[in-house]
Amino acid sequence: MSGFARGKLILAGEHAVVYGHPAIAMGVDRGTRVSLSHCEGPTHLPGGADPRLAAALRLALPPHGVRVDVHSDLPVGRGMGSSAALAVALLRARDGDVPPDALFDAALALETVFHGNASGLDVHIAIHGGAVRYRRGPPREAVALPAPGWSVVVIDTGDAGDTRRMVRDVAARRPSVDGLLADIGALALAVEDALHSPAQLGPLWTRHHALLRRLGVSTPRLDAATDAAHHAGALGAKLSGAGGGGVVIAVPEGPPDALVERLRAVGHDAFVARAAT
Ligand code: MEV
């Protein structure tokens, strides 16, 4: 039995979404496939999984008799939703075709064990893909948006971030960062309006990155990657995901492959991510 789920990129609103503000995200053409088969002895998870994630996944499996194989082209711990994709793919492999709401609740329970206080955005995208404006609620609101017709350029810093720690650090700085979180939420709505115009979106992403920096979730390498994107001709760039490591996303001015080439030429690990349902 096997199940697949997509990774995601947050286009605007990370962290603010944990506190009820809107966020914009999209599923990407990368994801995770989990296959379950019978084995003798204790249930076997592949080596290399984050120990906390492995502990969360074990909750969804019997202690004996299951072999779990994972194939993924999502970089782990980089803000691209690898843990939600793994949880959703595993539940799909275990349960087959379950109604999306039941799958959401089960996957969010696993994400919450792993991440602490998860908004559910990553799980929503892992299940549905596409582009979305998402509010945690209650009531939860997920409005499907037309996916951007242009492709995002992703720069992987190579550093893994710890979502649980980043979310906890932001929580510890409340209420003094509440104004900043509200500004990020407001910017998410502007990003939604600009989603189909790279020229308008670029400067919004650059402003968004500055807000996330003030929130304390950027790193020198994420800042360097956004600078590199600008020097290479991007229209704008921001970190994407919880921060503390992970990826930067950039709006290319022209063909995304040309921006990727320029970034690789100066030593960055860059690739193109396309919206996918
Ligand atoms: C993590 O991908 C995004 C955060 O907003 C946390 C969450 O939404 O659960 C930082």
Short mmCIF file of C-alpha atoms and ligand atoms in Angstrom, two decimals:
data_model
loop_
_atom_site.label_atom_id
_atom_site.label_comp_id
_atom_site.label_asym_id
_atom_site.label_seq_id
_atom_site.Cartn_x
_atom_site.Cartn_y
_atom_site.Cartn_z
CA MET A 1 0.00 0.00 0.00
CA SER A 2 1.34 3.41 -0.79
CA GLY A 3 0.33 7.05 -0.44
CA PHE A 4 1.66 10.32 -1.83
CA ALA A 5 1.48 13.93 -0.59
CA ARG A 6 2.86 17.22 -1.86
CA GLY A 7 5.30 19.63 -0.33
CA LYS A 8 4.52 23.33 -0.11
CA LEU A 9 5.92 26.81 -0.23
CA ILE A 10 4.49 29.56 1.94
CA LEU A 11 4.16 32.61 -0.29
CA ALA A 12 3.13 34.90 2.58
CA GLY A 13 1.99 34.85 6.18
CA GLU A 14 4.18 32.28 7.94
CA HIS A 15 4.07 32.54 11.75
CA ALA A 16 1.22 35.07 11.55
CA VAL A 17 -1.01 32.17 10.44
CA VAL A 18 -0.43 30.44 13.78
CA TYR A 19 -2.29 33.37 15.42
CA GLY A 20 -5.28 33.46 13.09
CA HIS A 21 -3.96 35.78 10.37
CA PRO A 22 -4.26 34.75 6.71
CA ALA A 23 -1.46 33.03 4.82
CA ILE A 24 -0.97 32.24 1.14
CA ALA A 25 0.68 28.97 0.15
CA MET A 26 0.93 26.58 -2.76
CA GLY A 27 1.63 22.93 -3.34
CA VAL A 28 4.73 22.23 -5.41
CA ASP A 29 5.83 19.64 -7.93
CA ARG A 30 7.76 17.75 -5.25
CA GLY A 31 6.50 15.42 -2.61
CA THR A 32 6.77 12.29 -0.54
CA ARG A 33 5.64 8.75 -1.22
CA VAL A 34 5.27 6.26 1.62
CA SER A 35 4.90 2.53 1.04
CA LEU A 36 3.85 0.14 3.78
CA SER A 37 4.52 -3.59 3.62
CA HIS A 38 4.46 -6.50 6.00
CA CYS A 39 7.64 -7.46 7.88
CA GLU A 40 8.55 -9.77 10.74
CA GLY A 41 9.45 -8.14 14.04
CA PRO A 42 9.10 -4.54 15.21
CA THR A 43 7.69 -1.89 12.91
CA HIS A 44 10.56 -0.46 10.94
CA LEU A 45 10.88 3.24 10.03
CA PRO A 46 13.65 4.28 7.65
CA GLY A 47 16.84 5.58 9.23
CA GLY A 48 17.54 9.28 8.95
CA ALA A 49 14.06 10.46 9.97
CA ASP A 50 14.05 13.14 12.67
CA PRO A 51 13.66 11.22 15.96
CA ARG A 52 10.69 13.38 17.05
CA LEU A 53 9.02 12.88 13.69
CA ALA A 54 9.66 9.13 13.87
CA ALA A 55 8.09 9.10 17.36
CA ALA A 56 5.02 10.93 16.03
CA LEU A 57 4.68 8.56 13.07
CA ARG A 58 4.93 5.52 15.33
CA LEU A 59 1.68 6.67 16.92
CA ALA A 60 -0.02 5.99 13.60
CA LEU A 61 1.39 2.46 13.21
CA PRO A 62 1.16 -0.82 15.08
CA PRO A 63 4.33 -1.58 17.07
CA HIS A 64 5.04 -4.76 15.08
CA GLY A 65 4.86 -6.05 11.56
CA VAL A 66 5.07 -2.95 9.33
CA ARG A 67 7.92 -1.89 7.12
CA VAL A 68 7.81 1.79 6.06
CA ASP A 69 9.62 2.92 2.91
CA VAL A 70 9.85 6.62 2.15
CA HIS A 71 10.81 8.25 -1.16
CA SER A 72 10.90 12.02 -1.19
CA ASP A 73 12.40 14.81 -3.27
CA LEU A 74 11.58 17.41 -0.61
CA PRO A 75 14.56 18.75 1.29
CA VAL A 76 13.96 17.93 4.97
CA GLY A 77 13.64 20.70 7.56
CA ARG A 78 13.77 23.43 4.93
CA GLY A 79 10.26 24.86 5.30
CA MET A 80 8.89 22.92 2.32
CA GLY A 81 6.41 20.89 4.32
CA SER A 82 8.32 17.60 4.39
CA SER A 83 6.91 16.52 7.77
CA ALA A 84 3.28 17.22 6.81
CA ALA A 85 3.81 15.46 3.46
CA LEU A 86 5.26 12.45 5.28
CA ALA A 87 2.35 12.35 7.75
CA VAL A 88 -0.31 12.65 5.02
CA ALA A 89 1.41 10.14 2.73
CA LEU A 90 1.71 7.66 5.59
CA LEU A 91 -1.95 8.02 6.56
CA ARG A 92 -2.99 7.62 2.92
CA ALA A 93 -0.87 4.48 2.67
CA ARG A 94 -2.42 3.15 5.89
CA ASP A 95 -6.05 4.10 5.32
CA GLY A 96 -6.51 4.42 1.55
CA ASP A 97 -9.01 6.96 0.32
CA VAL A 98 -10.34 8.74 3.44
CA PRO A 99 -12.45 11.94 3.38
CA PRO A 100 -10.17 15.01 3.38
CA ASP A 101 -11.51 16.37 6.70
CA ALA A 102 -10.80 13.13 8.54
CA LEU A 103 -7.35 12.95 6.93
CA PHE A 104 -6.71 16.58 7.95
CA ASP A 105 -7.58 15.90 11.60
CA ALA A 106 -5.44 12.76 11.76
CA ALA A 107 -2.44 14.39 10.03
CA LEU A 108 -2.73 17.57 12.11
CA ALA A 109 -2.66 15.43 15.28
CA LEU A 110 0.66 13.93 14.09
CA GLU A 111 2.02 17.35 13.08
CA THR A 112 1.06 18.72 16.48
CA VAL A 113 3.04 15.99 18.23
CA PHE A 114 6.01 16.89 16.05
CA HIS A 115 5.68 20.68 15.77
CA GLY A 116 3.86 21.68 18.93
CA ASN A 117 1.49 24.39 17.71
CA ALA A 118 0.82 23.77 14.00
CA SER A 119 -1.62 26.02 12.13
CA GLY A 120 -2.61 23.21 9.77
CA LEU A 121 -1.48 25.09 6.67
CA ASP A 122 1.20 22.53 5.75
CA VAL A 123 -1.26 19.67 6.25
CA HIS A 124 -3.90 21.39 4.14
CA ILE A 125 -1.49 21.77 1.23
CA ALA A 126 -0.12 18.24 1.63
CA ILE A 127 -3.69 16.98 1.18
CA HIS A 128 -5.08 19.36 -1.45
CA GLY A 129 -2.10 20.92 -3.25
CA GLY A 130 -2.93 23.96 -5.36
CA ALA A 131 -2.74 27.53 -4.12
CA VAL A 132 -4.71 28.65 -1.09
CA ARG A 133 -5.55 31.50 1.23
CA TYR A 134 -5.69 29.81 4.61
CA ARG A 135 -6.91 30.92 8.03
CA ARG A 136 -6.55 28.68 11.02
CA GLY A 137 -9.85 29.70 12.57
CA PRO A 138 -11.99 28.48 14.16
CA PRO A 139 -13.69 28.17 11.81
CA ARG A 140 -10.87 27.07 9.54
CA GLU A 141 -11.03 28.81 6.16
CA ALA A 142 -9.25 27.55 3.05
CA VAL A 143 -10.03 29.40 -0.17
CA ALA A 144 -8.58 27.85 -3.33
CA LEU A 145 -6.79 30.43 -5.51
CA PRO A 146 -5.79 30.21 -9.16
CA ALA A 147 -2.19 28.97 -9.07
CA PRO A 148 0.43 31.43 -10.35
CA GLY A 149 1.28 30.84 -13.99
CA TRP A 150 4.96 31.66 -13.39
CA SER A 151 7.47 29.51 -11.48
CA VAL A 152 9.14 30.27 -8.17
CA VAL A 153 12.91 29.99 -7.82
CA VAL A 154 13.94 28.30 -4.56
CA ILE A 155 17.35 28.76 -2.93
CA ASP A 156 18.21 26.09 -0.38
CA THR A 157 20.59 27.41 2.30
CA GLY A 158 21.40 23.81 3.24
CA ASP A 159 20.59 24.59 6.89
CA ALA A 160 17.71 22.78 8.53
CA GLY A 161 15.37 24.89 10.67
CA ASP A 162 13.49 23.62 13.70
CA THR A 163 9.84 24.63 13.25
CA ARG A 164 8.87 23.74 16.81
CA ARG A 165 11.63 25.95 18.22
CA MET A 166 10.93 28.86 15.84
CA VAL A 167 7.19 28.83 16.65
CA ARG A 168 8.01 28.65 20.37
CA ASP A 169 10.51 31.54 20.10
CA VAL A 170 7.91 33.74 18.38
CA ALA A 171 5.31 32.79 21.02
CA ALA A 172 7.76 33.82 23.75
CA ARG A 173 8.08 37.29 22.21
CA ARG A 174 4.36 37.98 22.27
CA PRO A 175 2.62 40.31 22.84
CA SER A 176 5.41 42.69 21.75
CA VAL A 177 5.47 41.12 18.23
CA ASP A 178 1.69 41.08 17.80
CA GLY A 179 1.79 44.25 15.65
CA LEU A 180 4.42 42.65 13.44
CA LEU A 181 2.32 39.49 13.08
CA ALA A 182 -0.70 41.62 12.09
CA ASP A 183 1.46 43.42 9.48
CA ILE A 184 2.54 40.06 8.05
CA GLY A 185 -1.10 38.96 7.87
CA ALA A 186 -2.06 42.18 6.06
CA LEU A 187 0.82 41.69 3.65
CA ALA A 188 -0.47 38.18 2.90
CA LEU A 189 -3.67 39.70 1.50
CA ALA A 190 -1.62 42.09 -0.67
CA VAL A 191 0.42 39.10 -1.89
CA GLU A 192 -2.81 37.31 -2.84
CA ASP A 193 -3.81 40.31 -4.97
CA ALA A 194 -0.37 40.41 -6.62
CA LEU A 195 -0.02 36.66 -7.17
CA HIS A 196 -0.38 36.88 -10.93
CA SER A 197 1.87 39.89 -11.39
CA PRO A 198 5.55 39.12 -10.71
CA ALA A 199 6.39 42.83 -11.00
CA GLN A 200 3.99 43.70 -8.17
CA LEU A 201 4.77 40.63 -6.11
CA GLY A 202 8.56 41.01 -6.03
CA PRO A 203 8.69 44.15 -3.82
CA LEU A 204 6.02 42.66 -1.52
CA TRP A 205 8.20 39.61 -0.93
CA THR A 206 11.18 41.83 -0.18
CA ARG A 207 9.08 43.74 2.39
CA HIS A 208 7.82 40.44 3.76
CA HIS A 209 11.35 39.19 4.30
CA ALA A 210 12.18 42.39 6.21
CA LEU A 211 9.18 41.76 8.53
CA LEU A 212 10.24 38.14 9.13
CA ARG A 213 13.74 39.40 9.89
CA ARG A 214 12.32 41.78 12.49
CA LEU A 215 10.34 38.87 13.88
CA GLY A 216 13.69 37.19 14.52
CA VAL A 217 13.23 34.12 12.30
CA SER A 218 15.77 34.88 9.58
CA THR A 219 19.44 33.89 9.68
CA PRO A 220 22.56 35.41 8.10
CA ARG A 221 22.46 32.68 5.43
CA LEU A 222 18.80 33.34 4.63
CA ASP A 223 19.58 37.07 4.39
CA ALA A 224 22.58 36.30 2.17
CA ALA A 225 20.40 34.13 -0.08
CA THR A 226 17.82 36.92 -0.48
CA ASP A 227 20.66 39.37 -1.28
CA ALA A 228 22.06 36.91 -3.82
CA ALA A 229 18.63 36.61 -5.45
CA HIS A 230 18.43 40.39 -5.82
CA HIS A 231 21.96 40.59 -7.23
CA ALA A 232 21.09 37.85 -9.70
CA GLY A 233 18.16 39.92 -10.97
CA ALA A 234 15.18 38.60 -8.99
CA LEU A 235 12.25 40.98 -8.58
CA GLY A 236 12.02 40.13 -4.89
CA ALA A 237 12.77 37.37 -2.39
CA LYS A 238 11.79 36.15 1.05
CA LEU A 239 12.46 33.26 3.35
CA SER A 240 9.66 30.70 3.22
CA GLY A 241 8.52 28.56 6.14
CA ALA A 242 9.40 28.78 9.80
CA GLY A 243 12.92 30.15 9.22
CA GLY A 244 15.97 29.50 11.39
CA GLY A 245 17.31 27.80 8.23
CA GLY A 246 15.57 26.44 5.18
CA VAL A 247 14.82 28.07 1.87
CA VAL A 248 14.40 31.46 0.25
CA ILE A 249 11.91 31.92 -2.58
CA ALA A 250 12.50 34.44 -5.34
CA VAL A 251 10.39 35.97 -8.12
CA PRO A 252 12.28 35.66 -11.44
CA GLU A 253 12.06 38.57 -13.84
CA GLY A 254 12.16 36.34 -16.89
CA PRO A 255 12.65 32.60 -17.41
CA PRO A 256 13.21 30.95 -13.99
CA ASP A 257 15.97 28.70 -15.34
CA ALA A 258 18.11 31.73 -16.17
CA LEU A 259 17.87 32.96 -12.54
CA VAL A 260 18.68 29.46 -11.29
CA GLU A 261 21.80 29.38 -13.50
CA ARG A 262 22.98 32.78 -12.24
CA LEU A 263 22.48 31.72 -8.62
CA ARG A 264 24.28 28.41 -9.15
CA ALA A 265 27.15 30.26 -10.80
CA VAL A 266 27.75 32.09 -7.49
CA GLY A 267 27.56 28.90 -5.44
CA HIS A 268 23.89 28.70 -4.38
CA ASP A 269 21.81 25.56 -4.47
CA ALA A 270 18.83 26.80 -6.49
CA PHE A 271 15.97 25.09 -8.33
CA VAL A 272 12.63 25.86 -9.93
CA ALA A 273 9.40 24.94 -8.10
CA ARG A 274 6.12 24.83 -10.02
CA ALA A 275 2.66 25.03 -8.51
CA ALA A 276 0.97 21.62 -8.47
CA THR A 277 -2.35 20.19 -7.35
C1 MEV B 1 5.63 26.30 9.04
O1 MEV B 1 5.70 25.71 7.76
C2 MEV B 1 4.80 27.53 9.01
C3 MEV B 1 4.56 28.20 10.36
O2 MEV B 1 3.65 29.28 10.08
C4 MEV B 1 3.98 27.26 11.38
C5 MEV B 1 2.57 26.80 11.04
O3 MEV B 1 1.89 27.45 10.24
O4 MEV B 1 2.17 25.80 11.63
C6 MEV B 1 5.83 28.81 10.93
#
